[in-house]
Structure formats: C-alpha cells, structure tokens
mmCIF file of C-alpha atoms in Angstrom:
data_model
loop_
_atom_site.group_PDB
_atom_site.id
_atom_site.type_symbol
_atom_site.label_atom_id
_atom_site.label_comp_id
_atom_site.label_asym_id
_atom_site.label_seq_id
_atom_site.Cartn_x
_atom_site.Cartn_y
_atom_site.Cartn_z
ATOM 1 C CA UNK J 582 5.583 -95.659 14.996
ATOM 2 C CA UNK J 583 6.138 -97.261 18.413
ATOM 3 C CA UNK J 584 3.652 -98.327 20.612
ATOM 4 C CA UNK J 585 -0.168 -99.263 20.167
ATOM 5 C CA UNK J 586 -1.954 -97.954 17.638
ATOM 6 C CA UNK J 587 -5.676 -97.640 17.878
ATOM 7 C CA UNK J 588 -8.242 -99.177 16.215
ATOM 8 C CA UNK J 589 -12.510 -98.411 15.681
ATOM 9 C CA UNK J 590 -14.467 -100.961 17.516
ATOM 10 C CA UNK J 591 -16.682 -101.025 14.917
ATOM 11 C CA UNK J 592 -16.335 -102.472 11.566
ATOM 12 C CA UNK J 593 -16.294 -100.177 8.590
ATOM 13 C CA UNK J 594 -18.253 -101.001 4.841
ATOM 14 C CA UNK J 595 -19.136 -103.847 3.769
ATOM 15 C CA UNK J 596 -17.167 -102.822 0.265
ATOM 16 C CA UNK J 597 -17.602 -103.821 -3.024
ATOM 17 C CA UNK J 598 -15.294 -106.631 -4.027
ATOM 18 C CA UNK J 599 -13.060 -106.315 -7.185
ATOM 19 C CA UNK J 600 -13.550 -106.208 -10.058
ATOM 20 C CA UNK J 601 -15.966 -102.945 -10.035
ATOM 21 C CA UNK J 602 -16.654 -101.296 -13.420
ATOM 22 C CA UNK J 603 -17.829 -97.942 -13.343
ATOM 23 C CA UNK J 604 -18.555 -94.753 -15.448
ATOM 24 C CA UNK J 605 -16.292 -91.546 -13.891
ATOM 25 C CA UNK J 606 -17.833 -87.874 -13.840
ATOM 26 C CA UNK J 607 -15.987 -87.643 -17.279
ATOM 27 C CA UNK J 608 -17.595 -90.223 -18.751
ATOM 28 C CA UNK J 609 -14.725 -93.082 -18.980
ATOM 29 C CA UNK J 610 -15.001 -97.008 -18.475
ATOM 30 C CA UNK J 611 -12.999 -97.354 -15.807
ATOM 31 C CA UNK J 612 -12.498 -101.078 -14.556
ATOM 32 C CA UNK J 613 -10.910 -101.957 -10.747
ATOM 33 C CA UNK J 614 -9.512 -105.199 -10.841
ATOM 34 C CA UNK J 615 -7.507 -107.361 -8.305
ATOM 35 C CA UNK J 616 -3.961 -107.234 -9.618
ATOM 36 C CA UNK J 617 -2.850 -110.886 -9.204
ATOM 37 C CA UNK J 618 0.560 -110.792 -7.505
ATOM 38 C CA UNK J 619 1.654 -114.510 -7.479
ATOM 39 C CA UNK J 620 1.494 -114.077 -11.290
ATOM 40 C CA UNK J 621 4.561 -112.196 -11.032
ATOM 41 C CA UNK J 622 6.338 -114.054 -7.923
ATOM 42 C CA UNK J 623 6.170 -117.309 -9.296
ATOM 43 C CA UNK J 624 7.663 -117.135 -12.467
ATOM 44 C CA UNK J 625 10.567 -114.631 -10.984
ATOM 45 C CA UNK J 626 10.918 -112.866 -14.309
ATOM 46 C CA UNK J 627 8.657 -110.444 -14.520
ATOM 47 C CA UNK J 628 5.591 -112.760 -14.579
ATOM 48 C CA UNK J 629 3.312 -113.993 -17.817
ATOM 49 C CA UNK J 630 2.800 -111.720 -20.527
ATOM 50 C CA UNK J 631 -0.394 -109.921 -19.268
ATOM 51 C CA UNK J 632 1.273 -109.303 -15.866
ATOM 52 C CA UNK J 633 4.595 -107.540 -17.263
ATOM 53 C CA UNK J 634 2.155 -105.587 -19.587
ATOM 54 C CA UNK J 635 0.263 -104.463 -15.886
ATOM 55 C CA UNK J 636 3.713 -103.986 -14.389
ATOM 56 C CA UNK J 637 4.921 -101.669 -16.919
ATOM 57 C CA UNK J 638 1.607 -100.083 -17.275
ATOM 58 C CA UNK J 639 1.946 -98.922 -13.889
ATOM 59 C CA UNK J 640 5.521 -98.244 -13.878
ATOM 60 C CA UNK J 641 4.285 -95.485 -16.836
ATOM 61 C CA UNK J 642 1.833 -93.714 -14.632
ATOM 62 C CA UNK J 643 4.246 -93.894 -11.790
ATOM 63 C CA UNK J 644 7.132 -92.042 -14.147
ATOM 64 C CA UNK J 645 4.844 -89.640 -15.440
ATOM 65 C CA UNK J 646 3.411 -89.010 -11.365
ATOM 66 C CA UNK J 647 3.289 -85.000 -10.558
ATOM 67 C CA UNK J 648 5.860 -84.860 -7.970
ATOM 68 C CA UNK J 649 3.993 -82.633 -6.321
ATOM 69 C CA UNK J 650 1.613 -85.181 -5.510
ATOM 70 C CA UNK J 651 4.126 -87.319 -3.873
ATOM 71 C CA UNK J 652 3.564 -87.656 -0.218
ATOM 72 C CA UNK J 653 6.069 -88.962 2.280
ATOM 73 C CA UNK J 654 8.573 -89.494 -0.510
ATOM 74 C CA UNK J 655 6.362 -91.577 -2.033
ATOM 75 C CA UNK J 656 5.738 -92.203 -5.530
ATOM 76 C CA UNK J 657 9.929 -91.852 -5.674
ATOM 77 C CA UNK J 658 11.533 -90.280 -8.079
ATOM 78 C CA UNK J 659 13.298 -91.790 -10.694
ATOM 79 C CA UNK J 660 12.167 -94.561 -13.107
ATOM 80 C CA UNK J 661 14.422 -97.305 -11.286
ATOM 81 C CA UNK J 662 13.548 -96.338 -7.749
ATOM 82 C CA UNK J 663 10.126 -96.656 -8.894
ATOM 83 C CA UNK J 664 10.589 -100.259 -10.383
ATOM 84 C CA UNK J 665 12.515 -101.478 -7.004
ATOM 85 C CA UNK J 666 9.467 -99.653 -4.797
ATOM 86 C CA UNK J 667 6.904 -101.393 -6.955
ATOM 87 C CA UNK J 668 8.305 -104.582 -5.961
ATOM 88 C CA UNK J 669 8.088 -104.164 -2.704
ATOM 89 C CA UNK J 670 4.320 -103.286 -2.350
ATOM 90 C CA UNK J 671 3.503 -105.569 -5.256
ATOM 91 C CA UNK J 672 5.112 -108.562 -3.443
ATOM 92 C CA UNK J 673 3.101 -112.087 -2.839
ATOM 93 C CA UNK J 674 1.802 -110.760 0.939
ATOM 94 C CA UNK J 675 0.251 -107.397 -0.205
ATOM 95 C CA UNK J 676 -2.813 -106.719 -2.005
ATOM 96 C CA UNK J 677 -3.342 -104.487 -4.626
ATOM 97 C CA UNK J 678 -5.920 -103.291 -6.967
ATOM 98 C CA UNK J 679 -5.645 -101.088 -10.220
ATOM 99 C CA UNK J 680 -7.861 -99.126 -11.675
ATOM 100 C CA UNK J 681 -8.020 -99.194 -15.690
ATOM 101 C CA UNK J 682 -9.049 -96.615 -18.407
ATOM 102 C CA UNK J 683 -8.415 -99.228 -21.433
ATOM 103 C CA UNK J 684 -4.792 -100.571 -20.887
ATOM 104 C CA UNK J 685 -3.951 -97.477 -19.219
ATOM 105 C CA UNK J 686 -3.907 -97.039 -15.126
ATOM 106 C CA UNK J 687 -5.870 -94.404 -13.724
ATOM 107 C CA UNK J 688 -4.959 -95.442 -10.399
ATOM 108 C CA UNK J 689 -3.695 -97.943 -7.846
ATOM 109 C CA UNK J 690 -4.319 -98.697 -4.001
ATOM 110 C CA UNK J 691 -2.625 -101.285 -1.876
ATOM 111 C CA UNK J 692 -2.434 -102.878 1.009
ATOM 112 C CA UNK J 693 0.789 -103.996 2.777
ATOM 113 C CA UNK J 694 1.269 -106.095 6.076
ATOM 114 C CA UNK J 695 2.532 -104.320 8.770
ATOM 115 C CA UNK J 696 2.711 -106.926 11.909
ATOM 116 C CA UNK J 697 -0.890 -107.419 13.003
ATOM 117 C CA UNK J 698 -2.398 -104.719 10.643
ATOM 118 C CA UNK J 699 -2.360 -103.500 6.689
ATOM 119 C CA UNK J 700 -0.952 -100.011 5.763
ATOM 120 C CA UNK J 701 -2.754 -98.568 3.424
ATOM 121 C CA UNK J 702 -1.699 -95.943 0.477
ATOM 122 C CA UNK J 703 -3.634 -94.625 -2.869
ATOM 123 C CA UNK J 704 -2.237 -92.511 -5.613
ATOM 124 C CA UNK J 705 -4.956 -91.674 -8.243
ATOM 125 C CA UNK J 706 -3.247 -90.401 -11.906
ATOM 126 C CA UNK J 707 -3.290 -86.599 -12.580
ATOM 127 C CA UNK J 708 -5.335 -86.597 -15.334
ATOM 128 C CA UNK J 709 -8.339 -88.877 -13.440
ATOM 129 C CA UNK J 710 -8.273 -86.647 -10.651
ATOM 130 C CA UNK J 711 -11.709 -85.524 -8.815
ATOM 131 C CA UNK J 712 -13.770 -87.676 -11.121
ATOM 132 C CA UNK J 713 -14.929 -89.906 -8.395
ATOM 133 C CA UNK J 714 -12.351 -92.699 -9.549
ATOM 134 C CA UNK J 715 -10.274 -92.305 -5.439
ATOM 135 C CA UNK J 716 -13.292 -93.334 -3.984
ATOM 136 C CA UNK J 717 -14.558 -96.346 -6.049
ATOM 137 C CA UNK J 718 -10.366 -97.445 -6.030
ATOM 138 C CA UNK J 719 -10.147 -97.559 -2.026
ATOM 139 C CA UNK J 720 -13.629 -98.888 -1.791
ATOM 140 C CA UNK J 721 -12.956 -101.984 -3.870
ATOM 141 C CA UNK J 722 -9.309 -102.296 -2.013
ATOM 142 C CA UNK J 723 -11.239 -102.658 1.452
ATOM 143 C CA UNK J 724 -13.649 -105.048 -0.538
ATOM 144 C CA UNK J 725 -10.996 -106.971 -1.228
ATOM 145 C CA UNK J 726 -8.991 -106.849 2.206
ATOM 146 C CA UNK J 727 -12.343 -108.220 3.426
ATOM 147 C CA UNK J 728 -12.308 -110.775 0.992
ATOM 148 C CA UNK J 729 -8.778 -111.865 1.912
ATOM 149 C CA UNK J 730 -9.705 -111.837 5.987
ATOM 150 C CA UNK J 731 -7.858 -108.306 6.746
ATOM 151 C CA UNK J 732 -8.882 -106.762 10.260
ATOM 152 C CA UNK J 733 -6.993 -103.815 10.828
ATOM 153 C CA UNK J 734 -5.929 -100.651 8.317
ATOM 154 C CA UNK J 735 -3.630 -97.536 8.628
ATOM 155 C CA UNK J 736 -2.614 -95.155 7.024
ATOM 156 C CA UNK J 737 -0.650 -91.531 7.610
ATOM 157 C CA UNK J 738 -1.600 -88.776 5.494
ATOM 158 C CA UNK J 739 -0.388 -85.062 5.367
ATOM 159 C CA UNK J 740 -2.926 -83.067 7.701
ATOM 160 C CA UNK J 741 -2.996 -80.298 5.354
ATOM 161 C CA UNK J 742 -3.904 -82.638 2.434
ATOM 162 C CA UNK J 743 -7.711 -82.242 3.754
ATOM 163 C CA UNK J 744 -8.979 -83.999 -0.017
ATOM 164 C CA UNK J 745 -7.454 -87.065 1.003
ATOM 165 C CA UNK J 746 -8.805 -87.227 4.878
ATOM 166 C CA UNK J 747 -12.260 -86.419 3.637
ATOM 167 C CA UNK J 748 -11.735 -89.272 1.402
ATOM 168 C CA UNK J 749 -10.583 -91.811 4.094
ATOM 169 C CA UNK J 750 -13.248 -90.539 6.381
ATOM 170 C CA UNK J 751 -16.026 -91.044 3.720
ATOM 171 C CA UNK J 752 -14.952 -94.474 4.209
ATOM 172 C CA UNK J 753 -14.513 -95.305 7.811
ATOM 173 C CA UNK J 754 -11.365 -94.485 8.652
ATOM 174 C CA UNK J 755 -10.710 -92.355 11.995
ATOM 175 C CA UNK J 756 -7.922 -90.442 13.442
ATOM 176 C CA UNK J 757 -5.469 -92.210 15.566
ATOM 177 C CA UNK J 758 -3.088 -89.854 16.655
ATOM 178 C CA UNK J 759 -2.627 -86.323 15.835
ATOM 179 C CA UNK J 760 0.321 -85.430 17.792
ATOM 180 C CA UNK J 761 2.915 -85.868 14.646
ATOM 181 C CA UNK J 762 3.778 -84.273 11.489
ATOM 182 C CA UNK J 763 1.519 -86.423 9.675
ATOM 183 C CA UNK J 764 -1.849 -87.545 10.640
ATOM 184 C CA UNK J 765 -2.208 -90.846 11.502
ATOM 185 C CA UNK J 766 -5.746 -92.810 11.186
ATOM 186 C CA UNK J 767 -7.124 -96.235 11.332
ATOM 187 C CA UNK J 768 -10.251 -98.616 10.708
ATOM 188 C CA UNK J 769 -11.407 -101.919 11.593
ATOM 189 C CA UNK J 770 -12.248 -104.029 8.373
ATOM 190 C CA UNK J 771 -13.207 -107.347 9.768
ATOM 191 C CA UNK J 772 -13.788 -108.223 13.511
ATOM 192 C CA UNK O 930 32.583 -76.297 11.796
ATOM 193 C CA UNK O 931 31.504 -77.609 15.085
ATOM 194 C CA UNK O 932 28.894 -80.314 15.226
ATOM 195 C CA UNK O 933 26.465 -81.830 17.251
ATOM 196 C CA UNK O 934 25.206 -84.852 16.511
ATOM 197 C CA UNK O 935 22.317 -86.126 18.447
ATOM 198 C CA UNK O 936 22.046 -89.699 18.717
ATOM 199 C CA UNK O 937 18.980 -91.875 20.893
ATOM 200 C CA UNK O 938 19.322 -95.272 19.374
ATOM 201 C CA UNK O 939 16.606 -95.198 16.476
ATOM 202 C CA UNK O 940 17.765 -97.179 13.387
ATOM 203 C CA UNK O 941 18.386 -93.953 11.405
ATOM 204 C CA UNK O 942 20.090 -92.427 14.400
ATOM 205 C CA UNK O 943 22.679 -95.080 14.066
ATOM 206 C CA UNK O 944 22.572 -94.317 9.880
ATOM 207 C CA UNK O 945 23.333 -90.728 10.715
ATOM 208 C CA UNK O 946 26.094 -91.581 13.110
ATOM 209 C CA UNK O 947 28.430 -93.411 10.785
ATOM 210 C CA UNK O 948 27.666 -90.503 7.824
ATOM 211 C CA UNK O 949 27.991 -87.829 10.077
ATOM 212 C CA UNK O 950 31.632 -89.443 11.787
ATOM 213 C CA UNK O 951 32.656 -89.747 7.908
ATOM 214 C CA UNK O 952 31.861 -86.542 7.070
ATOM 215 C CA UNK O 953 33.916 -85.032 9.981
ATOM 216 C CA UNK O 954 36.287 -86.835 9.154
ATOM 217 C CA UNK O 955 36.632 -85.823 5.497
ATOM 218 C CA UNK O 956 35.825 -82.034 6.844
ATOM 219 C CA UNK O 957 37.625 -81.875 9.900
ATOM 220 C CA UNK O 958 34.248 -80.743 11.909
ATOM 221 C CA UNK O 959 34.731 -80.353 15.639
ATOM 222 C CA UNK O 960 32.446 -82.958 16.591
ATOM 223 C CA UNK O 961 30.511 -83.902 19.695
ATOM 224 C CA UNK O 962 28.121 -86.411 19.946
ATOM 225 C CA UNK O 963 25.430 -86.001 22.518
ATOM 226 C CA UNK O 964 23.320 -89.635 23.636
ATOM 227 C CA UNK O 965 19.577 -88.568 24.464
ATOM 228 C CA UNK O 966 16.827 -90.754 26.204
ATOM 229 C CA UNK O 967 14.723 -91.641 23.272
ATOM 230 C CA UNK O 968 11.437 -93.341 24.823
ATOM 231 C CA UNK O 969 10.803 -94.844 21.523
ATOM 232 C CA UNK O 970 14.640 -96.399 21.347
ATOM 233 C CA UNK O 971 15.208 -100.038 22.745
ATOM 234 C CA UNK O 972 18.835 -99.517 23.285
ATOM 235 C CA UNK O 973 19.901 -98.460 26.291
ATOM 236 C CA UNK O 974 22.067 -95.634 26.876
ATOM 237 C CA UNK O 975 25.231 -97.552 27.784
ATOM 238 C CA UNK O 976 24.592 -99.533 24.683
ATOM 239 C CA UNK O 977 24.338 -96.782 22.639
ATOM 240 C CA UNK O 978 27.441 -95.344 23.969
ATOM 241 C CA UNK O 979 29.183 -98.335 23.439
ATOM 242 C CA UNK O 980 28.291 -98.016 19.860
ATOM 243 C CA UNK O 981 29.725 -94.520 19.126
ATOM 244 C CA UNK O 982 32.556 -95.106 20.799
ATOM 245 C CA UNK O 983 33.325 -98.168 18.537
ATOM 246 C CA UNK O 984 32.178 -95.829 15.360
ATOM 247 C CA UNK O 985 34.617 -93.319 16.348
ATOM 248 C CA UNK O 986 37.575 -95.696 17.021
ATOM 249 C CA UNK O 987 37.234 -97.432 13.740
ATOM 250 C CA UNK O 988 37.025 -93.933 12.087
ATOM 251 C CA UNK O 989 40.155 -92.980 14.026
ATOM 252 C CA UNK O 990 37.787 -89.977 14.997
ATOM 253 C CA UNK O 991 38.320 -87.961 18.308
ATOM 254 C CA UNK O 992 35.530 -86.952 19.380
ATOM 255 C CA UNK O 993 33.386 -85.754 22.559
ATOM 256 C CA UNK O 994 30.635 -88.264 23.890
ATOM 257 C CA UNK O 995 28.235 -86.753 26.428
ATOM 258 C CA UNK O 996 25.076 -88.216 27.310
ATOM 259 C CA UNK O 997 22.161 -85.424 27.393
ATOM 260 C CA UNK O 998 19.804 -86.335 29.962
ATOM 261 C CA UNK O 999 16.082 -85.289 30.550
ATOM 262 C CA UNK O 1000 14.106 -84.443 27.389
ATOM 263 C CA UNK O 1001 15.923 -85.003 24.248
ATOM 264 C CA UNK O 1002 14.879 -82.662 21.558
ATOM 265 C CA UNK O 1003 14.820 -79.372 23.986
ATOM 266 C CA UNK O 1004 18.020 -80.833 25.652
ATOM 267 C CA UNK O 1005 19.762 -80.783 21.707
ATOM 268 C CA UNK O 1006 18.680 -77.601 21.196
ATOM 269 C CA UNK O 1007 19.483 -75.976 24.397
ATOM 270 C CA UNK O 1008 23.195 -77.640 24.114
ATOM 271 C CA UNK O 1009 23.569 -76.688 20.385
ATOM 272 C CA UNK O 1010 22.552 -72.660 21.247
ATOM 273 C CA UNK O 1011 24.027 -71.947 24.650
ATOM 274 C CA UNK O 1012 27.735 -73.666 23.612
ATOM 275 C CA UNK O 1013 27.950 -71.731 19.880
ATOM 276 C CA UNK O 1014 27.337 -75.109 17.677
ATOM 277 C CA UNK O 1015 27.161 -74.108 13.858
ATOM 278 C CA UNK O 1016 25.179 -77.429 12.929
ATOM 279 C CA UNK O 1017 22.752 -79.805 14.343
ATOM 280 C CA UNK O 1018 22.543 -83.730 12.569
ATOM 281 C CA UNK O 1019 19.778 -86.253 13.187
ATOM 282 C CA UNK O 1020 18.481 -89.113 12.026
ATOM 283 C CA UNK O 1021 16.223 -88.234 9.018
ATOM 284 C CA UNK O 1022 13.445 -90.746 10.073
ATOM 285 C CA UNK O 1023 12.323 -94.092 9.604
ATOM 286 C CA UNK O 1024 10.181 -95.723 6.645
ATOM 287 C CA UNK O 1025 7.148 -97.274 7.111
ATOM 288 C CA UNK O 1026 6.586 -100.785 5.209
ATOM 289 C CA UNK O 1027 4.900 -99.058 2.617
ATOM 290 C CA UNK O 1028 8.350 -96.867 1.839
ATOM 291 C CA UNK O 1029 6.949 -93.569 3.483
ATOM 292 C CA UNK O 1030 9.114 -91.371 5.227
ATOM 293 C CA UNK O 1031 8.092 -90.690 8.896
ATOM 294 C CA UNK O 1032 9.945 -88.008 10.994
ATOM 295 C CA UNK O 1033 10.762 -88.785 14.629
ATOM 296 C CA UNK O 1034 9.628 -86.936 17.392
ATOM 297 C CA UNK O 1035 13.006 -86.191 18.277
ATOM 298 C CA UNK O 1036 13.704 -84.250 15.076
ATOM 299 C CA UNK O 1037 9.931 -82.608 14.884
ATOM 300 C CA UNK O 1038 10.602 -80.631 18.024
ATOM 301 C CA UNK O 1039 14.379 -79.682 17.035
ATOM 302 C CA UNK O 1040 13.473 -78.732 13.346
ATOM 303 C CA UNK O 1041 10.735 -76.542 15.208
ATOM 304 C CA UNK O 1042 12.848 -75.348 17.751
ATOM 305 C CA UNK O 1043 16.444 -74.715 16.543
ATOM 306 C CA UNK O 1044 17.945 -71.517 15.648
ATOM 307 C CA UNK O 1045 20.959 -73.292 14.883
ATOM 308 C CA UNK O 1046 20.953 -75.050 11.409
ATOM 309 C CA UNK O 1047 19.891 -78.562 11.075
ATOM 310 C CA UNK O 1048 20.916 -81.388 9.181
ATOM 311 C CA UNK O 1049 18.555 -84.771 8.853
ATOM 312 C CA UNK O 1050 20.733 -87.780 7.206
ATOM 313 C CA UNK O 1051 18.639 -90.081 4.823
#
C-alpha cells in the first residue's frame, strides 16, 4: 500500500443521495438510508434505541454472512470479531449506508478515511443477491460521500471476483494497479 | 527443523519476528534470520538488525543474522533451497483501514516461488 495511488481526473456520478427507496428484481421494498453514526458515539453505550436495534440488525446479517463470500478476511468470523470490526468502520469519521428489507439488512456499504482518500467496501446479504440491490447500495454511498465533500475512493477487490469489478466499473471506478494479488482501483468523487 | 525467517522491516515482519523467535524457542528450530531490502520498509537495514538482535537477546535465542542483499523475495527463496531449509516464515501482511488483509510483495513472489514450505504469521 506504499506509495501514490492513482486517481481519474474526471469526476464520477453525480449519485443519488440517501435515502433511496426502490423495488428489487424480486419485488421487495428495499429502503437505503444514511446510518447515523454519532447516534451511537455519543451516547458510548450502544447508542438510542433505534440505533442498537440497526447495530444488531447488522450484526445478524453479518453472523449469518456465507463465508465464502468473505473477501480479504473480511466479514470475520465469529460473532465477537464481528461486533469489534463493526466498530471500527461504523466509527464517527466513516460513512455508512444500509440497505433495508423491513427491519432486516439486505446490505451495507461504507466508507472509511484512509489519509487523503476513502476506502471503500460492500457486502450485499446472500439471499438479496443479483437483484439489483449492489448497485442502488454503492450508488447512494457515493451520493452520500458527495454529500459529505469526499474526493477520492479505493477499493481492492479479488481479480477473479469479475461480478464485483463489473459492478465498480458500472460506476466509475478504474483500475489502479494490477501488479498485486488483489486488484486495486480508484475514482474521483468530487474535484 | 531449520528456519528461515525473512525479515524487511514491514510492521508484520516485525509481528512475525517475535512469534517466530518464540516458537524456536519452544521447538528448538535451527533458526536464521535473513534482513532483505524491502523498498516499501522505512527502516533501514542497520535498524532492522538492531532490532533482531535485541529480539533474540531478550529471548535468550542464538541465532544466525545475515543480511540478504539484492532482491528480497528471489534472494529468500534462493537461500532457503540451495542451503536445505525445511521452512520459510514471513510476515502475513498488513490490514488496510477497512480490516482487509493485503499480502506484501515480498511474500507474493515467495509463496509463488518456493519449493520449500512457507509459513505467513498473522
């Protein structure tokens, strides 16, 4: 991860800003929303009501993740590893959005700093997969790293995994560097 | 079993180092740690020397400290064949802020390379 990564020149989207409701190709509501992570900092115990409900919502579809969907070790393992992990990306600096069948989560995308840039990572739920849901979810996340004044995204992907690189291409996102295991790309959100 | 830990500086270099002087320890490996140039390491080599020799003095551990100049991955690999090693250890790679696991460059080429075994320390 050393040296200078590079960047489009030109900016990607615009993207739709959370919260985006939308019908998938089986015919659920499924709602994107922001998920509000100062709710949780400030009260330092687990946030207000409808914020621990979110938390654990997510900790569920996390738990329940097919492992062979995991990519670069991530979603970990085990339910604990998966709470400490989800504090991490859910912290006050990072932005993340959810995407919700009822009070369920059909998927989640988030942004975390990284220096002068975002890294960015999706993980859509097995059962919500190749419905269209991936591509409305990292959409509305580069809506709202727009909103919120982000410039620069990255992301590393498995090259083999060629579902997910169409799906990053489809949305602006070019290849930085090729020369390691896993294939590195980037895009410019805001100049 | 005879060892070769390679060693360039990276933070999980330095994480494999005091596992992998442990476990020699504990074992009773034959262990020799080679220092490599890693371009992507901002220790120097002396500094990294300095290191392992502290490592292996707290451990009580004797063992040999050679620094492998010129490319680092081919230079572990061409040490660990042509002197009868039985294991290679690395550094099992860094995580990105997001928590994903990226392999160095280093390890890439020796994983690729190696017909002796390899171990990667997380």
């Amino acid at each position: 991860m050393a040296g200078e990564r590079i960047y489009p020149d030109e900016v990607a989207g615009p993207f739709p800003r959370p919260p985006v409701s939308f019908e998938d190709r089986e015919g659920r509501t499924i709602e994107v929303r922001a998920y509000d992570t100062r709710d949780r900092d400030e009260t330092g115990d687990g946030g207000t009501d409808r914020s621990a409900e979110e938390f654990e919502a997510l900790v569920a579809m996390y738990d329940d993740f097919d492992p062979s969907d995991r990519a670069q070790g991530i979603p970990p393992g085990r339910e604990s590893r998966i709470r400490d992990w989800l504090d991490t990306i859910l912290g006050e600096d990072c932005l993340n959005v959810v995407a919700w069948d009822g009070e369920g989560v059909a998927g989640h995308a988030v942004l975390v700093p990284d220096e002068d840039a975002y890294e960015l990572a999706i993980f859509v739920y097995q059962p919500y997969q190749r419905a269209g849901i991936g591509t409305n979810l990292i959409e509305t996340l580069l809506g709202y790293g727009q909103e919120n004044g982000v410039e620069k995204v990255w992301l590393t992907v498995e090259r083999w995994n060629r579902p997910a690189v169409g799906l990053y291409e489809k949305v602006g996102f070019e290849t930085s560097n090729s020369e390691s295991f896993e294939l590195e790309m980037s895009l410019r959100l805001t100049e | 079993m005879k060892v070769l830990l390679g060693i360039g500086g990276s933070e999980d270099s330095i994480r494999a180092l005091s596992q992998t002087v442990e476990r020699a320890k504990a074992a009773g490996d034959d262990l020799t740690v080679g220092v490599v140039d890693n371009p992507d390491s901002e220790l120097r080599y002396e500094e990294i020397e300095a290191r392992v020799h502290e490592v292996l003095s707290e451990a009580d551990l004797d063992a040999e400290v050679r620094h492998l100049e010129g490319d680092p991955g081919s230079r572990i690999v061409d040490v660990a064949e042509d002197e009868g090693f039985d294991q290679i250890v690395l550094g099992g790679g860094e995580t990105s802020p997001m928590g994903k696991i990226n392999i160095g460059g280093i390890a890439e080429f020796v994983l690729l390379n190696s017909h002796v075994t390899v171990k990667l320390v997380r």
